XYZ file of C-alpha atoms in Angstrom:
377
model
C -10.038 27.300 -20.220
C -7.243 25.040 -18.944
C -7.955 21.318 -19.129
C -11.275 19.623 -19.868
C -14.490 21.520 -19.073
C -15.706 20.786 -15.554
C -19.329 19.641 -15.218
C -21.304 19.253 -11.984
C -24.273 16.891 -12.453
C -27.015 16.939 -9.780
C -28.980 13.673 -9.702
C -31.766 12.798 -7.243
C -33.830 9.617 -7.549
C -36.732 9.510 -5.123
C -38.731 6.309 -5.751
C -37.582 4.193 -8.677
C -34.111 3.971 -10.158
C -34.897 5.016 -13.732
C -33.597 8.553 -13.276
C -30.351 7.214 -11.849
C -29.814 4.691 -14.632
C -30.362 7.289 -17.352
C -28.063 9.680 -15.482
C -25.362 6.986 -15.339
C -25.545 6.415 -19.108
C -25.459 10.166 -19.641
C -22.451 10.601 -17.341
C -20.614 7.876 -19.238
C -21.257 9.740 -22.491
C -20.111 13.028 -20.990
C -16.849 11.495 -19.774
C -16.280 9.991 -23.222
C -17.074 13.417 -24.646
C -14.176 15.008 -22.779
C -15.826 16.452 -19.661
C -14.448 16.195 -16.147
C -17.702 15.096 -14.503
C -18.629 15.269 -10.836
C -21.959 13.661 -9.924
C -23.793 14.946 -6.850
C -25.817 11.831 -6.031
C -28.710 12.604 -3.713
C -30.622 9.322 -3.543
C -29.918 6.130 -1.686
C -26.637 4.575 -2.920
C -28.147 1.163 -3.681
C -28.389 0.875 -7.470
C -25.355 -0.759 -9.146
C -24.784 1.685 -11.981
C -21.400 2.808 -13.203
C -20.780 6.458 -14.019
C -17.969 5.888 -16.493
C -15.105 7.318 -14.480
C -16.976 10.366 -13.196
C -16.360 11.421 -9.610
C -19.458 10.483 -7.591
C -20.087 12.437 -4.386
C -22.829 11.046 -2.163
C -24.983 13.737 -0.547
C -26.941 12.859 2.624
C -29.441 10.413 1.055
C -33.106 11.281 0.646
C -36.027 9.356 -0.832
C -39.761 9.703 -1.236
C -41.823 8.663 1.759
C -44.287 6.889 -0.569
C -45.453 6.434 -4.156
C -47.445 9.688 -3.977
C -44.228 11.736 -3.535
C -45.913 13.458 -0.617
C -42.776 13.956 1.473
C -39.094 13.173 1.856
C -37.379 10.947 4.380
C -33.711 10.391 5.170
C -31.762 7.125 5.104
C -33.248 6.123 8.480
C -36.816 6.831 7.344
C -37.136 10.053 9.352
C -39.090 12.927 7.754
C -36.833 15.627 6.375
C -36.697 18.628 8.699
C -35.115 22.086 8.511
C -31.802 20.812 9.841
C -31.724 18.076 7.211
C -32.496 20.577 4.471
C -29.699 22.847 5.682
C -27.206 19.972 5.762
C -28.042 18.983 2.190
C -27.987 22.556 0.922
C -24.647 23.296 2.554
C -23.106 20.062 1.246
C -24.227 20.833 -2.312
C -23.014 24.442 -2.229
C -19.670 23.342 -0.772
C -19.319 20.832 -3.610
C -20.081 23.567 -6.145
C -17.426 25.792 -4.596
C -14.872 22.968 -4.699
C -15.543 21.815 -8.276
C -15.823 25.341 -9.729
C -17.755 23.932 -12.694
C -17.896 25.465 -16.131
C -21.408 24.057 -16.476
C -23.984 22.643 -14.069
C -26.396 19.954 -15.282
C -29.615 19.441 -13.303
C -31.526 16.194 -13.700
C -35.224 17.194 -14.094
C -35.364 20.424 -12.059
C -37.300 22.705 -12.455
C -39.549 20.466 -14.607
C -39.533 17.896 -11.803
C -37.887 17.297 -8.441
C -39.648 20.312 -6.945
C -39.155 18.651 -3.551
C -35.510 19.680 -3.911
C -36.176 23.433 -4.225
C -34.643 23.979 -0.792
C -31.183 23.191 -2.215
C -31.519 23.797 -5.953
C -32.850 27.345 -5.801
C -29.886 28.377 -3.585
C -27.591 26.596 -6.043
C -29.053 28.575 -8.954
C -28.626 31.765 -6.932
C -24.996 30.881 -6.198
C -24.430 30.246 -9.909
C -26.026 33.565 -10.871
C -23.716 35.417 -8.468
C -20.546 33.667 -9.683
C -18.024 35.379 -11.940
C -17.495 33.965 -14.434
C -20.996 32.517 -14.358
C -21.158 28.782 -15.139
C -23.620 27.675 -17.775
C -26.713 25.789 -16.607
C -28.445 22.947 -18.419
C -31.353 20.684 -17.526
C -31.755 17.021 -18.477
C -35.333 15.784 -18.997
C -36.893 12.717 -20.555
C -39.102 12.634 -23.642
C -42.428 12.895 -21.781
C -43.097 14.885 -18.617
C -45.734 14.409 -15.970
C -48.596 16.768 -16.811
C -48.940 19.725 -14.443
C -51.398 22.580 -14.001
C -50.867 25.528 -16.392
C -49.750 27.865 -13.610
C -47.148 25.328 -12.507
C -45.860 25.018 -16.081
C -45.603 28.808 -16.388
C -43.642 28.927 -13.138
C -41.271 26.275 -14.503
C -40.809 28.186 -17.761
C -40.027 31.372 -15.819
C -37.298 29.589 -13.826
C -35.827 28.217 -17.042
C -35.886 31.650 -18.682
C -34.150 33.202 -15.670
C -31.479 30.583 -14.971
C -31.120 27.900 -17.661
C -29.114 28.106 -20.877
C -30.105 24.760 -22.409
C -32.867 22.191 -21.901
C -31.784 18.771 -23.123
C -34.836 16.702 -24.103
C -33.768 13.074 -24.228
C -36.152 12.020 -26.951
C -36.781 11.985 -30.674
C -39.277 14.612 -31.889
C -40.378 12.259 -34.667
C -41.952 10.100 -31.936
C -43.071 12.689 -29.368
C -42.470 16.409 -28.901
C -42.048 18.204 -25.590
C -45.068 20.451 -26.080
C -47.331 17.375 -25.998
C -46.623 16.971 -22.270
C -45.451 20.477 -21.326
C -47.855 23.199 -22.349
C -45.438 26.103 -21.771
C -42.783 24.774 -24.162
C -43.286 27.713 -26.528
C -42.086 30.102 -23.770
C -38.638 28.455 -23.713
C -38.373 27.282 -27.315
C -34.974 28.956 -27.733
C -33.513 26.819 -24.901
C -34.802 23.403 -26.067
C -32.574 20.876 -27.833
C -33.518 17.268 -28.621
C -30.687 14.828 -28.020
C -32.257 11.575 -29.108
C -32.916 8.832 -26.585
C -30.301 7.904 -23.995
C -30.145 4.185 -24.731
C -27.696 1.353 -24.101
C -25.821 -0.205 -27.017
C -27.807 -2.681 -29.108
C -27.106 -6.233 -27.874
C -25.925 -9.022 -30.147
C -28.794 -11.069 -31.661
C -29.384 -14.492 -30.090
C -32.006 -17.257 -30.185
C -35.177 -16.264 -28.363
C -36.561 -18.544 -25.663
C -38.600 -17.495 -22.658
C -40.577 -14.631 -21.169
C -38.982 -11.889 -19.071
C -41.137 -9.879 -16.671
C -39.351 -6.828 -15.246
C -40.573 -4.307 -12.709
C -37.961 -1.558 -13.051
C -36.798 -0.491 -9.616
C -39.622 -2.542 -8.109
C -41.067 0.063 -5.756
C -44.450 -0.061 -7.522
C -44.170 -3.396 -9.353
C -45.682 -5.949 -6.953
C -49.098 -6.146 -8.654
C -47.557 -6.704 -12.088
C -45.270 -9.461 -10.795
C -48.110 -11.259 -8.995
C -50.326 -11.096 -12.070
C -47.504 -12.404 -14.247
C -46.906 -15.365 -11.948
C -50.596 -16.302 -12.135
C -50.691 -15.672 -15.896
C -47.915 -18.140 -16.644
C -50.311 -21.093 -16.498
C -52.639 -19.553 -19.088
C -50.831 -18.535 -22.300
C -49.204 -20.732 -24.894
C -45.910 -19.294 -23.678
C -46.464 -20.937 -20.291
C -44.349 -23.894 -21.376
C -41.335 -21.622 -21.843
C -38.994 -20.598 -19.028
C -40.076 -17.384 -17.316
C -37.871 -14.923 -15.440
C -39.330 -12.393 -13.002
C -37.005 -9.464 -12.299
C -38.319 -7.658 -9.242
C -35.897 -4.726 -9.012
C -33.911 -3.782 -5.898
C -36.732 -1.793 -4.291
C -39.438 -4.470 -4.156
C -40.086 -5.061 -0.433
C -38.421 -8.203 0.894
C -41.767 -9.691 1.979
C -43.130 -9.436 -1.575
C -39.919 -10.901 -2.983
C -40.112 -13.873 -0.606
C -43.783 -14.505 -1.482
C -42.966 -14.563 -5.194
C -40.120 -17.008 -4.618
C -42.370 -19.260 -2.527
C -45.171 -19.212 -5.112
C -43.007 -19.784 -8.173
C -43.225 -23.162 -9.886
C -40.683 -25.118 -11.886
C -39.502 -23.162 -14.891
C -39.851 -19.783 -13.137
C -36.809 -17.855 -11.927
C -37.257 -14.935 -9.523
C -34.329 -12.523 -9.252
C -33.725 -8.930 -8.271
C -31.960 -7.996 -11.513
C -29.690 -9.135 -14.332
C -26.403 -7.469 -15.285
C -27.688 -6.318 -18.693
C -31.448 -6.201 -19.257
C -31.175 -5.313 -22.947
C -28.963 -8.359 -23.570
C -31.382 -10.575 -21.643
C -34.334 -9.240 -23.644
C -32.486 -10.043 -26.871
C -32.953 -13.708 -25.923
C -36.629 -13.442 -24.893
C -39.788 -14.280 -26.815
C -41.778 -11.562 -24.998
C -40.975 -8.788 -22.530
C -43.561 -7.800 -19.912
C -42.902 -4.578 -18.026
C -44.113 -1.166 -17.036
C -43.517 1.696 -19.469
C -40.621 3.546 -17.880
C -38.149 5.354 -20.104
C -35.198 3.020 -19.545
C -37.103 -0.231 -19.913
C -38.647 0.988 -23.160
C -35.145 1.799 -24.412
C -34.016 -1.744 -23.537
C -37.010 -3.064 -25.478
C -36.241 -0.830 -28.452
C -32.576 -1.812 -28.801
C -33.298 -5.531 -28.262
C -36.255 -5.663 -30.653
C -38.222 -7.969 -28.348
C -42.049 -8.124 -28.692
C -43.384 -6.359 -25.633
C -46.377 -5.981 -23.340
C -46.483 -2.715 -21.373
C -48.498 -2.201 -18.195
C -47.884 1.519 -17.587
C -47.747 2.757 -14.010
C -50.692 5.109 -13.492
C -50.827 5.485 -9.711
C -51.117 8.865 -7.987
C -52.255 10.544 -11.205
C -49.142 9.603 -13.211
C -49.456 10.484 -16.908
C -45.944 9.900 -18.278
C -45.968 6.105 -18.635
C -49.563 5.884 -19.958
C -48.754 8.496 -22.615
C -45.564 6.702 -23.686
C -47.327 3.332 -23.850
C -50.248 4.761 -25.817
C -47.939 6.385 -28.375
C -46.016 3.144 -28.922
C -49.238 1.126 -29.130
C -50.617 3.522 -31.764
C -47.540 2.760 -33.868
C -48.100 -0.973 -33.423
C -44.850 -1.434 -31.489
C -46.228 -2.854 -28.226
C -49.317 -4.384 -26.652
C -50.721 -2.462 -23.682
C -52.679 -3.587 -20.629
C -54.000 -0.721 -18.519
C -53.048 -0.982 -14.871
C -56.712 -0.691 -13.840
C -57.608 -3.671 -16.026
C -54.653 -5.853 -15.076
C -55.647 -9.466 -14.393
C -53.820 -12.717 -15.050
C -56.166 -13.354 -17.996
C -55.746 -9.907 -19.584
C -51.989 -10.199 -19.225
C -51.886 -13.728 -20.642
C -53.914 -12.669 -23.676
C -51.618 -9.708 -24.303
C -48.538 -11.942 -24.040
C -49.972 -14.329 -26.625
C -50.800 -11.414 -28.935
C -47.330 -9.888 -28.616
C -45.584 -13.198 -29.253
C -47.565 -13.646 -32.469
C -46.489 -10.286 -33.930
C -42.761 -9.619 -34.460
C -41.811 -5.997 -33.806
C -39.991 -3.701 -36.232
C -39.016 -0.500 -34.464
C -38.633 2.718 -36.470
C -35.233 4.323 -36.945
C -35.228 6.376 -33.743
C -32.306 8.530 -32.615
C -30.734 6.471 -29.810
C -27.400 8.270 -29.333
C -28.611 10.752 -26.720
C -25.584 10.549 -24.442
C -23.094 11.400 -27.201
C -25.263 14.177 -28.619
C -25.755 15.621 -25.122
C -21.983 15.855 -24.710
C -21.697 17.753 -27.999
C -24.524 20.140 -27.103
C -23.108 20.850 -23.648
C -19.647 21.493 -25.052
C -21.187 24.007 -27.455
C -23.032 25.558 -24.501
C -19.807 25.943 -22.506
C -17.975 27.555 -25.396
C -20.960 29.476 -26.776
């Protein structure tokens, strides 16, 4: 092999931006690990994440039509049709032919992103027909959305037929894949735990204030409204509060929050480094997405989690419950979210300093090592 191994990384965020942020951290680690990385970015190009020197190729953007993931729409909000599918598929296959990768990394598929079968199944078929055949790996988070057994068996069959390595970005001492994916035993020989893909630990600093963050913001309006009303109730109400809405909170909701905020409350879309901001907070209030929990873990901030549970989501509630069982966070169920329940949880979290266990947090570097072994193996 002449030069660094070439890696094509398919990334598609549909609703929030958590997948894209984790993919950006992973791409940075892969570049540092000696790969020539090309990212096929399929979502809307709005999130300000750096990919560490990787080539980023924007495919015709697609996103979910709603929080139920019931359909896809293009950048203009038009439902995806056969012509749109063909354009995406052809663009992805042309990129594969140009890059001539030694390994292809798929973010989530076939464990998730089934909406993208129209382009990813042809890509897997193109890979299978190539000589030499590139390796194929899949990148998944620690906890998957629970599916029906027949769906899990179908996923395992696709992995067995096409995938050389499944990178689980988690620590098995906290949660194992089989707890959220019942067919894990069928692909046990492909599974490798990388540790969590986390940002560097921020420098310690004096703690003052409460930070409420809503991830990408697409499903965070209720949490932000409850937090604004809760500020008058807890002992922490006298501290400065910052509400981070995320880039995808609708503009009308953002404007209402700004109009309703009182002195001592800052409303912003985002901060440059959430982990660093949390290192200076008394309490973090957020949903229970993978990336936000990693920011909480590396900053050591006491935290209240309100896991997103809409449309039958199981991933965030499971993650929050596991962390609560270990005494690491306070949890308010989304169904029971009120200003009073949130205020009480904030007071409880502030009164109990958090000591996180020694989790593996070097997932990007370990992923690079595992993928290099896969290429050469």
